[in-house]
Short mmCIF file of C-alpha atoms in Angstrom, two decimals:
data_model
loop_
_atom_site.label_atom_id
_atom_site.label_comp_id
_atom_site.label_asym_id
_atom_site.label_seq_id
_atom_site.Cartn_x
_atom_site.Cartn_y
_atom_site.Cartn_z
CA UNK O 51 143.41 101.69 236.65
CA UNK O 52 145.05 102.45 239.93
CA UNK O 53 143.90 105.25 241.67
CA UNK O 54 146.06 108.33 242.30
CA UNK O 55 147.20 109.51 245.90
CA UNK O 56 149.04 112.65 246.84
CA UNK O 57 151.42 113.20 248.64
CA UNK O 58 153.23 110.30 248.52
CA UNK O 59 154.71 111.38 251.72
CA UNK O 60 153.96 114.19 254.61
CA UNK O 61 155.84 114.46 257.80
CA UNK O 62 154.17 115.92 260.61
CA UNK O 63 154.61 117.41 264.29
CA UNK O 64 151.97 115.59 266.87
CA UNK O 65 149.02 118.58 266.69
CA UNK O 66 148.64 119.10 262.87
CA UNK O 67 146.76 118.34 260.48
CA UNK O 68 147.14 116.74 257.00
CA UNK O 69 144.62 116.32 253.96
CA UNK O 70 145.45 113.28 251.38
CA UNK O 71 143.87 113.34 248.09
CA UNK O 72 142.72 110.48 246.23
CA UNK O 73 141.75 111.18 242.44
CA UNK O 74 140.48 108.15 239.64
CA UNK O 75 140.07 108.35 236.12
CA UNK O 76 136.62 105.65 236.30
CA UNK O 77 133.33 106.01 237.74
CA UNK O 78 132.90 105.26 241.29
CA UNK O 79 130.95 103.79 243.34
CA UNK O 80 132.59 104.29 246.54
CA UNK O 81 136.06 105.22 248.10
CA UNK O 82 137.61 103.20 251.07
CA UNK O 83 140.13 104.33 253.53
CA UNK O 84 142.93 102.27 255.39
CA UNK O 85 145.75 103.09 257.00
CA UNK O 86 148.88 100.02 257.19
CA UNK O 87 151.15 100.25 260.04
CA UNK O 88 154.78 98.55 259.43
CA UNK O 89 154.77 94.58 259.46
CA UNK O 90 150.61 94.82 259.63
CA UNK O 91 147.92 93.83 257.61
CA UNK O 92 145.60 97.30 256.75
CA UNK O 93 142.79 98.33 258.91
CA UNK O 94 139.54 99.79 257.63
CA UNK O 95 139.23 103.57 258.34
CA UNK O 96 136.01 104.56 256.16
CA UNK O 97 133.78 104.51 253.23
CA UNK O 98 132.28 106.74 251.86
CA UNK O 99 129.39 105.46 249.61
CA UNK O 100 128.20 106.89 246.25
CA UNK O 101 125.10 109.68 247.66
CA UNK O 102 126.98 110.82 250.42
CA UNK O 103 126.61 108.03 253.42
CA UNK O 104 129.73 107.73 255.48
CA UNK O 105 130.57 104.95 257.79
CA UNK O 106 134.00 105.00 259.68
CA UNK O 107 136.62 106.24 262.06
CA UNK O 108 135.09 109.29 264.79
CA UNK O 109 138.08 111.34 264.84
CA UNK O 110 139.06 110.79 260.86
CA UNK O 111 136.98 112.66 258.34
CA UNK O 112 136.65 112.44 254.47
CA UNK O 113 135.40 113.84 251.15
CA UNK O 114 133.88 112.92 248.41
CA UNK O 115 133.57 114.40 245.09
CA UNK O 116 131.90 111.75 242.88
CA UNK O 117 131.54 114.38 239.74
CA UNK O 118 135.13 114.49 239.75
CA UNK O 119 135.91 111.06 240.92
CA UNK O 120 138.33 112.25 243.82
CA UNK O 121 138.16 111.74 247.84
CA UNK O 122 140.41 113.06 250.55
CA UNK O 123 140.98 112.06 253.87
CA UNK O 124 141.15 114.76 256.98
CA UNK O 125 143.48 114.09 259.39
CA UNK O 126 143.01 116.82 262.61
CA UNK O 127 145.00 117.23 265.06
CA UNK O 128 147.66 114.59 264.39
CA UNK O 129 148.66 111.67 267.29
CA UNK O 130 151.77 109.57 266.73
CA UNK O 131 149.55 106.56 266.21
CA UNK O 132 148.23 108.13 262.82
CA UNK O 133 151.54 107.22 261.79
CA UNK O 134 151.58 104.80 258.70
CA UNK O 135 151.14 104.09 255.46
CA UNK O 136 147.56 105.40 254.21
CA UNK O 137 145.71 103.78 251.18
CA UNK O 138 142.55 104.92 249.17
CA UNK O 139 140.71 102.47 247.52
CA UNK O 140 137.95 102.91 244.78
CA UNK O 141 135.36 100.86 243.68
CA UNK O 142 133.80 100.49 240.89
CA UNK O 143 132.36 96.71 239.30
CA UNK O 144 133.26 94.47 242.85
CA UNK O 145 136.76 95.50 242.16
CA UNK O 146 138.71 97.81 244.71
CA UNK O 147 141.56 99.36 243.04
CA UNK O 148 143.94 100.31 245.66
CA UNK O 149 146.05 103.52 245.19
CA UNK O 150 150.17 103.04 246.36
CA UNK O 151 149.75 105.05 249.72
CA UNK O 152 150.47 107.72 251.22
CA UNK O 153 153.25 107.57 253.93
CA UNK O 154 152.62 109.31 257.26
CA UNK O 155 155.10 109.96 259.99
CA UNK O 156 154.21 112.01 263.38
CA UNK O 157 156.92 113.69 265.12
CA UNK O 158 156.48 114.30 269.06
CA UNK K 210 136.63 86.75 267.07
CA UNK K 211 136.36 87.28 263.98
CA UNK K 212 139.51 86.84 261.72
CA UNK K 213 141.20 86.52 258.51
CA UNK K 214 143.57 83.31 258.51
CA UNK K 215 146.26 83.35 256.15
CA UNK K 216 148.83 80.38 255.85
CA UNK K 217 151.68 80.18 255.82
CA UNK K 218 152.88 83.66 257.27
CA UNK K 219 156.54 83.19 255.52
CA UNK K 220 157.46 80.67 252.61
CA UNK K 221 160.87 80.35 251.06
CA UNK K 222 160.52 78.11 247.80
CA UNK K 223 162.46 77.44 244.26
CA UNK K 224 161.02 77.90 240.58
CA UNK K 225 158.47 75.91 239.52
CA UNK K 226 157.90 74.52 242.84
CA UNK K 227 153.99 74.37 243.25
CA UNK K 228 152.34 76.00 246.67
CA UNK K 229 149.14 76.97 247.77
CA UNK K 230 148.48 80.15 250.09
CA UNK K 231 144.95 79.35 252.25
CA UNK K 232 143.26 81.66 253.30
CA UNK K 233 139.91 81.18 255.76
CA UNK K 234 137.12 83.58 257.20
CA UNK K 235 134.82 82.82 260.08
CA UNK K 236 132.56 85.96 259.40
CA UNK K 237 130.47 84.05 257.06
CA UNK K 238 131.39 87.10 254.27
CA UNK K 239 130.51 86.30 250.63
CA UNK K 240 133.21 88.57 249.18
CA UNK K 241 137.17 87.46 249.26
CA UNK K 242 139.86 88.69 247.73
CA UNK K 243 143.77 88.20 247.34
CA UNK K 244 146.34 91.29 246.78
CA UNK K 245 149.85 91.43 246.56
CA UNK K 246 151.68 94.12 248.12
CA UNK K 247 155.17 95.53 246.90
CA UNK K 248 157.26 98.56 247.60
CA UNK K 249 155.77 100.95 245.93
CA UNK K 250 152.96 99.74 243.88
CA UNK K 251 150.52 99.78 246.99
CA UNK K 252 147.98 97.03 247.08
CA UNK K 253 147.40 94.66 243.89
CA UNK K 254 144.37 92.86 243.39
CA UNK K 255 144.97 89.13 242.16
CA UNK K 256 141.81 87.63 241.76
CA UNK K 257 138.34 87.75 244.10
CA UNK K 258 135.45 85.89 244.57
CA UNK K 259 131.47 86.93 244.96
CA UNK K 260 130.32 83.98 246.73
CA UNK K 261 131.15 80.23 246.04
CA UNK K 262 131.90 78.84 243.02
CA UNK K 263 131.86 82.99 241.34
CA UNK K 264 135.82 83.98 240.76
CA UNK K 265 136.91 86.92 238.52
CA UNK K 266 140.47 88.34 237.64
CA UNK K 267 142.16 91.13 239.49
CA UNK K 268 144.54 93.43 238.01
CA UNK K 269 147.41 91.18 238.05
CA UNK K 270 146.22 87.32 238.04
CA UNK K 271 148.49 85.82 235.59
CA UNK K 272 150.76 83.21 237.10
CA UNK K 273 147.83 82.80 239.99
CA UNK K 274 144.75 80.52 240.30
CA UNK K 275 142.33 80.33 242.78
CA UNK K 276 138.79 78.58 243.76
CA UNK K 277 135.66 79.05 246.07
CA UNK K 278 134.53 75.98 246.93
CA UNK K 279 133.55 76.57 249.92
CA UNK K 280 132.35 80.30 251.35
CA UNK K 281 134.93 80.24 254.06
CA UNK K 282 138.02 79.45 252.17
CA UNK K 283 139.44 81.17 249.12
CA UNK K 284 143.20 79.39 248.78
CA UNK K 285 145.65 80.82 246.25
CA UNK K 286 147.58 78.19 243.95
CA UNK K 287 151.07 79.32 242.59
CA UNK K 288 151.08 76.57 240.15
CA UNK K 289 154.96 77.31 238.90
CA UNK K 290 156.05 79.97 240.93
CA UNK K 291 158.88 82.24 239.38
CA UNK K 292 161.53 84.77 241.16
CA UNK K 293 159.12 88.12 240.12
CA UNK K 294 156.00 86.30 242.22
CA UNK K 295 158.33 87.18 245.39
CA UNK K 296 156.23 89.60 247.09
CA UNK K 297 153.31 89.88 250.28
CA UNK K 298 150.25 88.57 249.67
CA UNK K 299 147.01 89.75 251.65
CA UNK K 300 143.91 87.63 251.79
CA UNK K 301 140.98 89.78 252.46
CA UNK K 302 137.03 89.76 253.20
CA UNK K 303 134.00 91.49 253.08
CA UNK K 304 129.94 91.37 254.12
CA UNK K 305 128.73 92.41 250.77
CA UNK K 306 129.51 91.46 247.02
CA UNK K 307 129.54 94.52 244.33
CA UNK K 308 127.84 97.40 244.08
CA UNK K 309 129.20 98.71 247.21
CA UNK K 310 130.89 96.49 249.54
CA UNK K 311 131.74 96.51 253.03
CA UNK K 312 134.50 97.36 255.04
CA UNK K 313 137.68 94.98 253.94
CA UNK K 314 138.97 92.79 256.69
CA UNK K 315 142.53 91.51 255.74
CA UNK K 316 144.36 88.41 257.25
CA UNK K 317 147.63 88.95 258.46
CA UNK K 318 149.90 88.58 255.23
CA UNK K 319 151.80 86.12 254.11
CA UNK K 320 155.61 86.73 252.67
CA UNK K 321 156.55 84.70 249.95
CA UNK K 322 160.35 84.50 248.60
CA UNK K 323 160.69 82.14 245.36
CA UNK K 324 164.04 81.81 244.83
#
C-alpha cells in the first residue's frame, strides 16, 4: 500500500524551512528520500535504516519513527535548487513503495 | 561513470504492437527495478528483480513482463500494449537485495505514448 505524504504541495521564500511527512500503514524496514526535478529521473537524498543509521544528503535531515511507521524530511534554510517534486519511499519485503510526492517550489 | 541506461527515451506506438524497454547497469548491482510514473500517482513499481534469474511482481505488473538473464540488464516487454500503458517508465538499481537496500539509482526515463 502506497505510502502517505503531506503536503502535497508547500511554496516557499529562499530562507525557510519546510518539514514533509511520510506515514505507512505496514512495517518498515527503512524509508528513502528523493527529490525529482522537472523532465529528470529522481536522485537519492537519504535512508534512514530500521535502528536509527542514516546515510544521505549533509544539509537535508530526516526522522524516523518506526513505532508509528512515519518519517519526515527537514528542509532548513530553503535554496531555489530544493525546488522539486519530493518522494518518500518505504520498504518493507525488497519492495519500495513510493508515496505520490510532495511538490516544492522556492521563491527568491 | 556509473549509469542507468534506459532505451528508448521516447516511443510512440499503436495497440497491440509488441515493444521492449531495455534497461542496463554498469554498477554490477543485484537489485533492478521498473516503475511507472503518472501525474499524480507518484512512482509505481512494475516488477523487480533480486539477482539473475529471481523476478517478483510490483504493485502494478499486469500487462508487463520482464526477465534477468543477465545481472546487467533487466528489459521490460509490453507484449500488447494498450492506450492506459501510456505513461513514464523508470528503470532503476541498487547494491543490495531486501532487507534493506541501497540507495536507488534511476536511468533517465523513458516516455511511452501507445496510441
Amino acid at each position: 500500500q502506497q505510502p502517505v505524504q503531506s503536503p502535497q504541495a508547500v511554496i516557499l521564500r529562499e530562507g525557510e524551512d519546510a518539514v514533509i511527512n511520510c506515514s505507512s500503514s505496514k512495517a518498515l524496514y527503512s524509508v528513502h528520500w528523493y527529490r525529482q526535478k522537472h523532465g529528470e529521473a529522481p536522485v537519492f537524498l537519504m535512508i534512514l535504516l530500521k535502528g536509527g543509521e542514516q546515510k544521505g544528503h549533509e544539509k537535508i535531515s530526516a526522522s524516523f519513527n518506526e513505532k508509528k511507521q512515519q518519517s519526515s524530511l527537514y528542509l532548513t534554510a530553503s535554496q531555489l535548487s530544493y525546488s522539486g517534486t519530493y518522494f518518500c519511499g518505504t520498504e518493507g519485503a525488497s519492495k519500495i513503495i513510493f508515496g505520490s510526492g510532495t511538490r516544492l517550489s522556492i521563491r527568491p | 561513470e556509473a549509469q542507468v541506461t534506459q532505451n528508448p527515451r521516447y516511443l510512440i506506438t499503436v495497440t497491440g504492437k509488441k515493444l521492449t524497454v531495455t534497461c542496463s547497469q554498469n554498477m554490477n548491482h543485484e537489485y533492478m527495478s521498473w516503475y511507472r510514473q503518472d501525474p499524480g500517482l507518484g512512482l509505481r513499481q512494475i516488477y523487480y528483480s533480486m539477482n539473475v534469474e529471481v523476478t517478483d511482481k510490483g504493485d502494478v505488473p499486469e500487462g508487463y513482463k520482464v526477465s534477468r538473464k543477465e545481472k546487467r540488464n533487466f528489459p521490460l516487454i509490453l507484449e500488447s500494449p494498450s492506450p492506459n500503458q501510456t505513461s513514464l517508465y523508470f528503470c532503476a538499481s541498487s547494491s543490495k537485495t531486501g532487507g534493506g537496500s541501497g540507495e536507488l539509482f534511476f536511468g533517465e526515463g523513458s516516455r511511452l505514448t501507445v496510441l
